[in-house]
Amino acid sequence: MEPIEIVCLANSRKISGRCIAGKIISENKWIRPVSNRESEEISEEERRYENGQMPKLLDIISIPVKEHKPQLFQHENYLIDDDSYWEKRGKFNGSLDDLLDTPNDLWGTNSSSYQGQYDRFPENMCGTYRESLYLIKPQSLKIIIRIEGEEFGNAKRKTRAEFCYNSTTYIFPATDPIIERKYLSGENGCFTLPTENTYLCVSVGLPYEGYCYKFLASIIESE
């Protein structure tokens, strides 16, 4: 296959690598490059540019791919050619409004985890959805830093995003490493962010113990 050129809209933490995703600008079409690993994350070596730099949000990237590799509702997946470098072609300077998705809701509002809100759906609903990525504009946005498992002996702090979309409030895990580093370096609490020029990439993973879990993959602030 020919390399696929995307604007990077997600560069989130995933196991021992990253989940990278973006859109073909001319088609407003989502692409998620994946590896051959069981969990399909992209390693540091695989995503590094030839000059040693790493992809960043809003980079325009040419990615060599071997084949389309859809899984369940993740129709956006393409298997990378891990023998070739990714190439940065520039920086996106257009309007993110042109790339927005407009779903009525974010994969339903029928199930919540213990610490989340509408942050999952049952595995038996996999056939209901044909998209696993959205770029949306929130009506409100907060970052929550707290210890979630203290009563179970786990004192690690977690990062979540509480946001309103289409008049519905969601609470998703935040896996944007830039946001994690920024807020985990401070105190626990709930921090309100401006939304005027803020965009969110939200995604949903493949089934895990009977559910598919949603997460906030990136927060993008446009100039």
Tab-separated table of N, CA, C and O in Angstrom, residues 78-156:
chain	number	residue	atom	x	y	z
A	78	TYR	N	-4.946	0.313	10.588
A	78	TYR	CA	-4.071	-0.076	9.482
A	78	TYR	C	-2.758	-0.582	10.055
A	78	TYR	O	-2.162	0.071	10.922
A	79	LEU	N	-2.292	-1.728	9.580
A	79	LEU	CA	-1.053	-2.324	10.050
A	79	LEU	C	0.135	-1.574	9.466
A	79	LEU	O	0.249	-1.412	8.243
A	80	ILE	N	1.044	-1.123	10.347
A	80	ILE	CA	2.191	-0.352	9.883
A	80	ILE	C	3.241	-1.256	9.241
A	80	ILE	O	3.328	-2.455	9.525
A	81	ASP	N	4.047	-0.647	8.388
A	81	ASP	CA	5.258	-1.287	7.876
A	81	ASP	C	6.377	-0.884	8.830
A	81	ASP	O	6.900	0.230	8.769
A	82	ASP	N	6.746	-1.781	9.735
A	82	ASP	CA	7.695	-1.414	10.795
A	82	ASP	C	9.142	-1.406	10.329
A	82	ASP	O	10.052	-1.165	11.124
A	83	ASP	N	9.387	-1.631	9.049
A	83	ASP	CA	10.742	-1.535	8.504
A	83	ASP	C	11.024	-0.140	7.931
A	83	ASP	O	12.141	0.109	7.457
A	84	SER	N	10.042	0.739	7.969
A	84	SER	CA	10.199	2.059	7.359
A	84	SER	C	9.923	3.161	8.378
A	84	SER	O	9.135	2.982	9.305
A	85	TYR	N	10.593	4.298	8.187
A	85	TYR	CA	10.380	5.443	9.067
A	85	TYR	C	9.070	6.158	8.755
A	85	TYR	O	8.625	6.205	7.601
A	86	TRP	N	8.465	6.724	9.810
A	86	TRP	CA	7.408	7.693	9.611
A	86	TRP	C	8.063	9.011	9.217
A	86	TRP	O	9.203	9.304	9.604
A	87	GLU	N	7.326	9.843	8.488
A	87	GLU	CA	7.886	11.107	8.009
A	87	GLU	C	6.956	12.269	8.375
A	87	GLU	O	5.763	12.236	8.076
A	88	LYS	N	7.524	13.282	9.025
A	88	LYS	CA	6.756	14.493	9.315
A	88	LYS	C	6.739	15.363	8.074
A	88	LYS	O	7.779	15.750	7.551
A	89	ARG	N	5.520	15.701	7.605
A	89	ARG	CA	5.365	16.506	6.397
A	89	ARG	C	5.063	17.972	6.704
A	89	ARG	O	5.019	18.793	5.790
A	90	GLY	N	4.827	18.279	7.961
A	90	GLY	CA	4.497	19.660	8.316
A	90	GLY	C	3.659	19.699	9.575
A	90	GLY	O	3.594	18.731	10.334
A	91	LYS	N	3.010	20.841	9.778
A	91	LYS	CA	2.159	21.052	10.951
A	91	LYS	C	0.799	21.534	10.467
A	91	LYS	O	0.708	22.386	9.583
A	92	PHE	N	-0.251	20.978	11.054
A	92	PHE	CA	-1.604	21.378	10.662
A	92	PHE	C	-1.874	22.807	11.117
A	92	PHE	O	-1.713	23.131	12.294
A	93	ASN	N	-2.267	23.663	10.199
A	93	ASN	CA	-2.566	25.049	10.543
A	93	ASN	C	-3.970	25.465	10.098
A	93	ASN	O	-4.286	26.647	10.033
A	94	GLY	N	-4.794	24.457	9.812
A	94	GLY	CA	-6.172	24.744	9.437
A	94	GLY	C	-7.065	24.843	10.664
A	94	GLY	O	-6.594	24.909	11.809
A	95	SER	N	-8.361	24.845	10.437
A	95	SER	CA	-9.335	24.910	11.530
A	95	SER	C	-9.752	23.501	11.932
A	95	SER	O	-10.196	22.709	11.095
A	96	LEU	N	-9.609	23.201	13.230
A	96	LEU	CA	-10.056	21.897	13.712
A	96	LEU	C	-11.566	21.736	13.610
A	96	LEU	O	-12.071	20.612	13.624
A	97	ASP	N	-12.275	22.841	13.499
A	97	ASP	CA	-13.728	22.754	13.304
A	97	ASP	C	-14.067	21.959	12.045
A	97	ASP	O	-15.104	21.299	11.973
A	98	ASP	N	-13.179	22.019	11.054
A	98	ASP	CA	-13.421	21.297	9.797
A	98	ASP	C	-13.264	19.789	9.952
A	98	ASP	O	-13.684	19.027	9.074
A	99	LEU	N	-12.640	19.354	11.060
A	99	LEU	CA	-12.403	17.926	11.279
A	99	LEU	C	-13.306	17.338	12.357
A	99	LEU	O	-13.195	16.159	12.688
A	100	LEU	N	-14.207	18.149	12.892
A	100	LEU	CA	-15.063	17.693	13.987
A	100	LEU	C	-15.999	16.564	13.550
A	100	LEU	O	-16.486	16.535	12.418
A	101	ASP	N	-16.271	15.664	14.493
A	101	ASP	CA	-17.315	14.655	14.336
A	101	ASP	C	-18.531	15.118	15.134
A	101	ASP	O	-18.414	15.867	16.106
A	102	THR	N	-19.697	14.656	14.735
A	102	THR	CA	-20.926	15.141	15.380
A	102	THR	C	-21.857	13.993	15.769
A	102	THR	O	-23.046	13.980	15.397
A	103	PRO	N	-21.370	13.004	16.526
A	103	PRO	CA	-22.276	11.936	16.979
A	103	PRO	C	-23.302	12.479	17.967
A	103	PRO	O	-23.044	13.483	18.657
A	104	ASN	N	-24.442	11.828	18.057
A	104	ASN	CA	-25.446	12.251	19.035
A	104	ASN	C	-24.952	12.019	20.461
A	104	ASN	O	-25.250	12.801	21.365
A	105	ASP	N	-24.226	10.919	20.657
A	105	ASP	CA	-23.654	10.619	21.967
A	105	ASP	C	-22.368	9.842	21.753
A	105	ASP	O	-22.021	9.496	20.619
A	106	LEU	N	-21.660	9.553	22.847
A	106	LEU	CA	-20.360	8.890	22.766
A	106	LEU	C	-20.513	7.416	23.127
A	106	LEU	O	-20.341	7.021	24.272
A	107	TRP	N	-20.954	6.642	22.136
A	107	TRP	CA	-21.143	5.193	22.268
A	107	TRP	C	-22.135	4.848	23.381
A	107	TRP	O	-21.954	3.886	24.129
A	108	GLY	N	-23.186	5.610	23.462
A	108	GLY	CA	-24.269	5.294	24.387
A	108	GLY	C	-24.027	5.781	25.802
A	108	GLY	O	-22.943	6.224	26.170
A	109	THR	N	-25.089	5.697	26.588
A	109	THR	CA	-25.039	6.132	27.992
A	109	THR	C	-25.685	5.064	28.874
A	109	THR	O	-26.416	5.369	29.810
A	110	ASN	N	-25.364	3.802	28.572
A	110	ASN	CA	-26.064	2.711	29.257
A	110	ASN	C	-25.231	2.024	30.333
A	110	ASN	O	-25.736	1.132	31.013
A	111	SER	N	-23.947	2.417	30.496
A	111	SER	CA	-23.141	1.712	31.494
A	111	SER	C	-22.008	2.599	31.985
A	111	SER	O	-21.410	3.348	31.207
A	112	SER	N	-21.728	2.498	33.288
A	112	SER	CA	-20.645	3.264	33.910
A	112	SER	C	-19.815	2.345	34.801
A	112	SER	O	-20.350	1.428	35.438
A	113	SER	N	-18.522	2.607	34.867
A	113	SER	CA	-17.657	1.895	35.798
A	113	SER	C	-17.773	2.550	37.178
A	113	SER	O	-18.455	3.565	37.355
A	114	TYR	N	-17.066	1.997	38.147
A	114	TYR	CA	-17.150	2.474	39.530
A	114	TYR	C	-16.739	3.943	39.650
A	114	TYR	O	-17.367	4.722	40.362
A	115	GLN	N	-15.706	4.346	38.930
A	115	GLN	CA	-15.199	5.714	39.041
A	115	GLN	C	-15.568	6.595	37.848
A	115	GLN	O	-15.315	7.799	37.874
A	116	GLY	N	-16.140	6.005	36.812
A	116	GLY	CA	-16.441	6.771	35.616
A	116	GLY	C	-17.912	7.079	35.465
A	116	GLY	O	-18.740	6.752	36.330
A	117	GLN	N	-18.243	7.713	34.364
A	117	GLN	CA	-19.643	7.974	34.027
A	117	GLN	C	-19.832	7.791	32.529
A	117	GLN	O	-19.174	8.465	31.734
A	118	TYR	N	-20.695	6.826	32.165
A	118	TYR	CA	-20.949	6.487	30.765
A	118	TYR	C	-19.621	6.196	30.045
A	118	TYR	O	-19.420	6.615	28.900
A	119	ASP	N	-18.732	5.465	30.724
A	119	ASP	CA	-17.383	5.257	30.206
A	119	ASP	C	-17.159	3.841	29.673
A	119	ASP	O	-16.010	3.433	29.481
A	120	ARG	N	-18.231	3.098	29.400
A	120	ARG	CA	-18.076	1.763	28.846
A	120	ARG	C	-19.401	1.321	28.236
A	120	ARG	O	-20.445	1.939	28.465
A	121	PHE	N	-19.345	0.235	27.462
A	121	PHE	CA	-20.575	-0.423	27.015
A	121	PHE	C	-20.328	-1.931	26.992
A	121	PHE	O	-19.189	-2.390	26.858
A	122	PRO	N	-21.373	-2.743	27.153
A	122	PRO	CA	-21.208	-4.201	27.202
A	122	PRO	C	-20.645	-4.748	25.890
A	122	PRO	O	-20.955	-4.250	24.806
A	123	GLU	N	-19.848	-5.785	26.011
A	123	GLU	CA	-19.213	-6.392	24.844
A	123	GLU	C	-20.241	-6.841	23.806
A	123	GLU	O	-19.976	-6.796	22.603
A	124	ASN	N	-21.422	-7.253	24.252
A	124	ASN	CA	-22.419	-7.743	23.296
A	124	ASN	C	-23.009	-6.629	22.435
A	124	ASN	O	-23.813	-6.892	21.550
A	125	MET	N	-22.613	-5.373	22.704
A	125	MET	CA	-23.072	-4.251	21.877
A	125	MET	C	-22.053	-3.855	20.820
A	125	MET	O	-22.234	-2.853	20.127
A	126	CYS	N	-20.979	-4.635	20.677
A	126	CYS	CA	-19.915	-4.288	19.733
A	126	CYS	C	-20.435	-4.053	18.319
A	126	CYS	O	-19.951	-3.185	17.599
A	127	GLY	N	-21.418	-4.831	17.921
A	127	GLY	CA	-21.945	-4.695	16.568
A	127	GLY	C	-22.763	-3.443	16.343
A	127	GLY	O	-23.136	-3.128	15.209
A	128	THR	N	-23.040	-2.710	17.404
A	128	THR	CA	-23.865	-1.497	17.306
A	128	THR	C	-23.103	-0.344	16.685
A	128	THR	O	-23.695	0.537	16.057
A	129	TYR	N	-21.776	-0.337	16.841
A	129	TYR	CA	-20.982	0.836	16.467
A	129	TYR	C	-20.026	0.520	15.325
A	129	TYR	O	-19.509	-0.588	15.226
A	130	ARG	N	-19.779	1.522	14.501
A	130	ARG	CA	-18.862	1.383	13.382
A	130	ARG	C	-17.714	2.380	13.464
A	130	ARG	O	-16.925	2.502	12.538
A	131	GLU	N	-17.633	3.124	14.545
A	131	GLU	CA	-16.533	4.065	14.748
A	131	GLU	C	-15.969	3.860	16.142
A	131	GLU	O	-16.686	3.526	17.068
A	132	SER	N	-14.662	4.085	16.283
A	132	SER	CA	-14.045	3.980	17.604
A	132	SER	C	-13.275	5.243	17.969
A	132	SER	O	-12.573	5.265	18.971
A	133	LEU	N	-13.406	6.290	17.160
A	133	LEU	CA	-12.717	7.552	17.398
A	133	LEU	C	-13.620	8.716	17.019
A	133	LEU	O	-14.311	8.659	15.996
A	134	TYR	N	-13.595	9.741	17.842
A	134	TYR	CA	-14.304	10.977	17.525
A	134	TYR	C	-13.444	12.169	17.925
A	134	TYR	O	-12.742	12.128	18.953
A	135	LEU	N	-13.524	13.230	17.155
A	135	LEU	CA	-13.005	14.543	17.558
A	135	LEU	C	-14.215	15.413	17.861
A	135	LEU	O	-15.059	15.635	16.981
A	136	ILE	N	-14.298	15.887	19.097
A	136	ILE	CA	-15.476	16.633	19.533
A	136	ILE	C	-15.048	17.933	20.206
A	136	ILE	O	-13.903	18.112	20.596
A	137	LYS	N	-16.030	18.821	20.370
A	137	LYS	CA	-15.809	20.061	21.108
A	137	LYS	C	-16.663	20.006	22.366
A	137	LYS	O	-17.884	19.880	22.286
A	138	PRO	N	-16.050	20.065	23.550
A	138	PRO	CA	-16.825	19.949	24.789
A	138	PRO	C	-17.494	21.257	25.166
A	138	PRO	O	-17.020	22.346	24.828
A	139	GLN	N	-18.593	21.129	25.895
A	139	GLN	CA	-19.266	22.311	26.438
A	139	GLN	C	-18.664	22.729	27.774
A	139	GLN	O	-18.772	23.883	28.170
A	140	SER	N	-18.045	21.785	28.471
A	140	SER	CA	-17.300	22.071	29.697
A	140	SER	C	-16.245	20.990	29.841
A	140	SER	O	-16.360	19.912	29.244
A	141	LEU	N	-15.193	21.270	30.644
A	141	LEU	CA	-14.097	20.309	30.772
A	141	LEU	C	-13.389	20.501	32.109
A	141	LEU	O	-13.025	21.619	32.477
A	142	LYS	N	-13.211	19.407	32.833
A	142	LYS	CA	-12.447	19.409	34.078
A	142	LYS	C	-11.491	18.217	34.077
A	142	LYS	O	-11.816	17.154	33.553
A	143	ILE	N	-10.325	18.401	34.680
A	143	ILE	CA	-9.387	17.313	34.920
A	143	ILE	C	-9.465	16.962	36.402
A	143	ILE	O	-9.362	17.843	37.266
A	144	ILE	N	-9.629	15.674	36.692
A	144	ILE	CA	-9.748	15.199	38.072
A	144	ILE	C	-8.522	14.349	38.406
A	144	ILE	O	-8.221	13.376	37.696
A	145	ILE	N	-7.814	14.732	39.474
A	145	ILE	CA	-6.672	13.962	39.968
A	145	ILE	C	-7.039	13.447	41.353
A	145	ILE	O	-7.348	14.236	42.259
A	146	ARG	N	-7.006	12.122	41.525
A	146	ARG	CA	-7.388	11.564	42.821
A	146	ARG	C	-6.858	10.140	42.950
A	146	ARG	O	-6.494	9.497	41.963
A	147	ILE	N	-6.803	9.664	44.192
A	147	ILE	CA	-6.503	8.258	44.468
A	147	ILE	C	-7.823	7.498	44.422
A	147	ILE	O	-8.739	7.803	45.176
A	148	GLU	N	-7.911	6.510	43.532
A	148	GLU	CA	-9.192	5.840	43.323
A	148	GLU	C	-9.287	4.483	44.013
A	148	GLU	O	-10.375	4.016	44.295
A	149	GLY	N	-8.139	3.844	44.276
A	149	GLY	CA	-8.198	2.480	44.806
A	149	GLY	C	-7.667	2.345	46.203
A	149	GLY	O	-7.231	1.260	46.597
A	150	GLU	N	-7.707	3.442	46.977
A	150	GLU	CA	-7.109	3.414	48.304
A	150	GLU	C	-7.766	2.364	49.194
A	150	GLU	O	-7.092	1.674	49.963
A	151	GLU	N	-9.075	2.204	49.067
A	151	GLU	CA	-9.768	1.236	49.909
A	151	GLU	C	-9.426	-0.201	49.553
A	151	GLU	O	-9.700	-1.133	50.313
A	152	PHE	N	-8.793	-0.379	48.365
A	152	PHE	CA	-8.375	-1.719	47.939
A	152	PHE	C	-6.864	-1.892	48.032
A	152	PHE	O	-6.300	-2.834	47.484
A	153	GLY	N	-6.195	-0.963	48.708
A	153	GLY	CA	-4.754	-1.054	48.887
A	153	GLY	C	-3.932	-0.491	47.746
A	153	GLY	O	-2.717	-0.681	47.696
A	154	ASN	N	-4.565	0.210	46.816
A	154	ASN	CA	-3.853	0.818	45.697
A	154	ASN	C	-3.862	2.330	45.880
A	154	ASN	O	-4.903	2.971	45.744
A	155	ALA	N	-2.703	2.885	46.198
A	155	ALA	CA	-2.626	4.311	46.504
A	155	ALA	C	-2.195	5.155	45.303
A	155	ALA	O	-1.878	6.336	45.451
A	156	LYS	N	-2.184	4.571	44.101
A	156	LYS	CA	-1.767	5.330	42.922
A	156	LYS	C	-2.832	6.346	42.528
A	156	LYS	O	-4.031	6.084	42.615
